[in-house]
Amino acid sequence: EAGVVQSPRYKIIEKKQPVAFWCNPISGHNTLYWYLQNLGQGPELLIRYENEEAVDDSQLPKDRFSAERLKGVDSTLKIQPAELGDSAVYLCASSPGLKTGELFFGEGSRLTVL
Amino acid sequence: KNQVEQSPQSLIILEGKNCTLQCNYTVSPFSNLRWYKQDTGRGPVSLTIMTFSENTKSNGRYTATLDADTKQSSLHITASQLSDSASYICVVTTSSSGTYKYIFGTGTRLKVLA
């Protein structure tokens, strides 16, 4: 069974440019998460989806970040415009939605903003 | 405030030696605790899950303990191998009002030397 798939793995852009990350969760997993991870730190939640509904986006900087999960499967995270401080790894994770459910992470998308 | 603290921040050991990583949490209500292993450039992968009633759980050379009274957990690695070099992240799940959240520690970076 395929795991969580993310693309691109690496992205280098100049500040003020837009960037988008894509995530395909494990089949059947209703819950999808986007996390931001800075070097040497643990993941920080940006947004959580239950099917196509964003149920927790309190930590998403909505002035420049947006996300969508059309049809409750794939998801896209967008940054526009990117700032130097956005350089980080963006991790997508999915879970079956159970209370004790394990998080299954993708490989991450590493963003460098110059 | 819900927090998960890990120690040490980083650790270097020789191949074949044992080590113990610590996780202290102030998370309430407590649902479960997981240890994740994150290889460089990869997403975290679950090693073990500990529920309130469990004291010890093993997964190969990895043994996790949980003391719910003192709110402490440890991850013991026996006979370390070069492939154990990674970050180890402690994650506590909390639930309230039918929703649940994952509280991440900042991780312990382990380096195993030949």
Coordinates of C-alpha atoms in Angstrom, one line a residue:
Chain A
E1 CA 0.0 0.0 0.0
A2 CA 1.4 3.4 -0.9
G3 CA 2.2 5.8 1.8
V4 CA 1.5 9.5 2.0
V5 CA 2.9 11.1 -1.2
Q6 CA 4.1 14.7 -1.2
S7 CA 5.5 16.9 -4.0
P8 CA 7.8 18.6 -4.7
R9 CA 10.5 17.2 -2.4
Y10 CA 12.5 20.4 -2.7
K11 CA 11.7 23.9 -3.8
I12 CA 13.9 27.0 -4.0
I13 CA 12.2 30.3 -4.7
E14 CA 12.9 34.0 -4.2
K15 CA 11.0 35.9 -1.6
K16 CA 7.6 37.3 -2.7
Q17 CA 7.1 34.4 -5.1
P18 CA 4.3 32.0 -4.7
V19 CA 4.7 28.3 -4.0
A20 CA 2.4 25.3 -3.7
F21 CA 2.8 21.9 -2.2
W22 CA 0.7 18.8 -2.9
C23 CA -0.2 15.9 -0.8
N24 CA -1.9 12.6 -1.5
P25 CA -2.9 10.8 1.7
I26 CA -3.2 7.1 2.3
S27 CA -6.3 5.7 0.8
G28 CA -9.2 5.7 3.2
H29 CA -7.7 8.1 5.7
N30 CA -10.2 10.8 6.3
T31 CA -8.0 13.1 8.4
L32 CA -5.2 15.1 6.8
Y33 CA -2.7 17.4 8.4
W34 CA -0.2 20.0 7.2
Y35 CA 2.7 20.6 9.6
L36 CA 5.6 23.0 9.4
Q37 CA 8.9 21.8 10.8
N38 CA 11.9 24.0 11.3
L39 CA 15.4 22.6 11.7
G40 CA 15.9 20.9 15.0
Q41 CA 12.3 21.3 16.0
G42 CA 9.2 19.2 16.2
P43 CA 6.3 19.6 13.7
E44 CA 3.9 22.4 14.3
L45 CA 0.3 22.1 13.1
L46 CA -0.8 24.4 10.3
I47 CA -4.2 22.9 9.4
R48 CA -6.2 19.8 9.9
Y49 CA -8.9 18.4 7.6
E50 CA -11.7 16.0 8.4
N51 CA -12.7 14.9 4.9
E52 CA -13.0 18.2 3.0
E53 CA -13.7 20.3 6.0
A54 CA -10.9 22.3 7.7
V55 CA -11.6 21.7 11.3
D56 CA -8.5 23.3 12.8
D57 CA -6.8 26.1 11.0
S58 CA -6.1 28.3 14.0
Q59 CA -2.3 28.2 13.4
L60 CA -2.4 28.9 9.7
P61 CA -1.2 32.4 8.8
K62 CA -4.1 33.2 6.7
D63 CA -2.7 36.4 5.3
R64 CA -0.3 34.4 3.1
F65 CA -1.1 30.8 3.5
S66 CA -4.1 28.9 2.1
A67 CA -5.0 25.3 1.8
E68 CA -7.7 23.2 0.2
R69 CA -8.7 19.6 0.1
L70 CA -11.1 19.2 -2.7
K71 CA -13.3 16.0 -2.7
G72 CA -11.7 15.1 0.6
V73 CA -8.7 13.3 -0.8
D74 CA -5.7 15.3 -2.2
S75 CA -4.7 18.6 -0.6
T76 CA -2.7 21.6 -1.6
L77 CA -0.9 24.1 0.6
K78 CA -0.1 27.5 -0.9
I79 CA 2.1 30.3 0.2
Q80 CA 1.7 33.7 -1.5
P81 CA 3.9 35.7 -1.2
A82 CA 6.7 33.7 0.4
E83 CA 8.9 35.3 3.0
L84 CA 12.5 34.4 4.1
G85 CA 11.1 33.0 7.4
D86 CA 8.9 30.5 5.5
S87 CA 12.0 28.4 4.8
A88 CA 11.2 25.0 6.4
V89 CA 10.0 21.5 5.8
Y90 CA 6.3 21.2 5.1
L91 CA 5.0 17.8 6.2
C92 CA 1.7 16.2 5.3
A93 CA 0.3 13.5 7.4
S94 CA -2.9 11.4 7.4
S95 CA -4.7 9.2 9.9
P96 CA -7.7 6.9 9.9
G97 CA -9.4 9.5 12.1
L98 CA -9.5 7.3 15.2
K99 CA -8.7 8.9 18.6
T100 CA -5.6 6.8 19.0
G101 CA -4.8 6.8 15.4
E102 CA -1.2 6.8 14.3
L103 CA 0.0 9.7 12.1
F104 CA 1.4 8.6 8.8
F105 CA 3.8 11.2 7.4
G106 CA 5.0 11.9 3.9
E107 CA 8.6 12.6 3.1
G108 CA 8.1 16.4 3.4
S109 CA 8.6 19.3 1.0
R110 CA 11.7 21.3 1.8
L111 CA 11.2 25.0 1.0
T112 CA 14.1 27.4 0.7
V113 CA 13.3 31.1 0.2
L114 CA 16.1 33.3 -1.0
Chain B
K1 CA -0.4 24.9 28.8
N2 CA 0.1 21.5 27.1
Q3 CA 3.8 20.9 26.7
V4 CA 6.1 18.1 25.8
E5 CA 9.8 18.4 26.8
Q6 CA 12.5 16.0 25.6
S7 CA 16.0 15.5 26.8
P8 CA 18.8 15.4 25.9
Q9 CA 18.5 17.7 22.9
S10 CA 21.3 15.7 21.2
L11 CA 23.3 12.6 22.0
I12 CA 26.3 10.9 20.5
I13 CA 27.1 7.3 21.3
L14 CA 29.3 4.5 19.9
E15 CA 27.8 1.7 18.0
G16 CA 26.8 -1.2 20.2
K17 CA 26.1 1.0 23.3
N18 CA 22.8 1.5 24.9
C19 CA 21.0 4.9 25.4
T20 CA 17.9 6.3 27.0
L21 CA 15.9 9.3 25.8
Q22 CA 13.5 11.1 28.1
C23 CA 10.2 12.8 27.6
N24 CA 8.3 14.8 30.2
Y25 CA 4.8 16.1 29.5
T26 CA 2.2 18.4 31.0
V27 CA -0.7 17.4 28.8
S28 CA -4.2 17.0 30.1
P29 CA -6.3 15.1 29.5
F30 CA -3.9 12.4 28.4
S31 CA -4.9 9.9 25.7
N32 CA -1.7 8.2 24.6
L33 CA 2.0 8.8 24.0
R34 CA 3.9 7.8 20.9
W35 CA 7.6 7.8 20.0
Y36 CA 8.4 8.6 16.4
K37 CA 11.7 8.1 14.6
Q38 CA 12.6 10.7 12.0
D39 CA 15.5 9.9 9.7
T40 CA 17.3 12.9 8.1
G41 CA 15.2 14.2 5.2
R42 CA 12.3 11.8 5.9
G43 CA 9.0 12.1 7.7
P44 CA 8.5 10.7 11.2
V45 CA 7.6 7.0 11.6
S46 CA 5.9 5.6 14.7
L47 CA 7.9 3.3 16.9
T48 CA 5.6 2.6 19.8
I49 CA 2.3 3.8 21.4
M50 CA 1.8 3.9 25.1
T51 CA -1.7 4.2 26.7
F52 CA -2.5 5.2 30.3
S53 CA -2.5 1.6 31.6
E54 CA 0.8 0.5 29.9
N55 CA 4.1 0.7 31.7
T56 CA 6.5 -0.9 29.2
K57 CA 6.3 -1.8 25.5
S58 CA 9.1 -3.1 23.3
N59 CA 9.6 -3.0 19.5
G60 CA 12.8 -4.9 18.7
R61 CA 15.7 -3.0 20.3
Y62 CA 13.4 -0.2 21.3
T63 CA 11.7 -0.2 24.7
A64 CA 9.4 2.5 25.8
T65 CA 8.3 3.1 29.3
L66 CA 5.5 5.3 30.7
D67 CA 4.9 6.6 34.2
A68 CA 1.5 8.3 34.1
D69 CA 1.8 9.5 37.7
T70 CA 5.0 11.5 37.1
K71 CA 4.1 12.1 33.5
Q72 CA 7.3 10.8 32.2
S73 CA 8.3 8.5 29.4
S74 CA 11.6 7.1 28.2
L75 CA 12.8 5.3 25.1
H76 CA 15.6 2.9 25.6
I77 CA 17.7 1.8 22.6
T78 CA 19.7 -1.4 23.1
A79 CA 22.8 -2.3 21.2
S80 CA 22.7 0.7 19.0
Q81 CA 23.3 0.5 15.3
L82 CA 24.4 3.1 12.8
S83 CA 20.9 3.1 11.4
D84 CA 19.6 4.4 14.7
S85 CA 21.0 7.8 13.9
A86 CA 17.9 9.9 13.7
S87 CA 15.7 12.3 15.6
Y88 CA 13.3 10.8 18.1
I89 CA 10.1 12.7 18.7
C90 CA 7.8 12.2 21.6
V91 CA 4.1 13.0 20.8
V92 CA 1.3 13.1 23.4
T93 CA -2.3 12.9 22.3
T94 CA -4.9 14.9 24.2
S95 CA -8.6 14.8 23.7
S96 CA -11.5 17.0 24.9
S97 CA -15.0 17.7 23.7
G98 CA -14.7 14.9 21.2
T99 CA -11.7 16.3 19.4
Y100 CA -8.1 15.4 19.8
K101 CA -4.7 17.1 19.3
Y102 CA -1.2 15.9 19.0
I103 CA 1.4 17.7 21.2
F104 CA 4.9 17.3 19.8
G105 CA 8.2 17.5 21.6
T106 CA 11.2 19.1 19.9
G107 CA 13.0 15.8 19.6
T108 CA 16.3 14.3 20.6
R109 CA 18.9 14.0 17.8
L110 CA 20.9 10.8 18.2
K111 CA 24.1 10.2 16.4
V112 CA 25.6 6.7 16.5
L113 CA 29.3 6.5 15.6
A114 CA 31.2 3.4 14.3

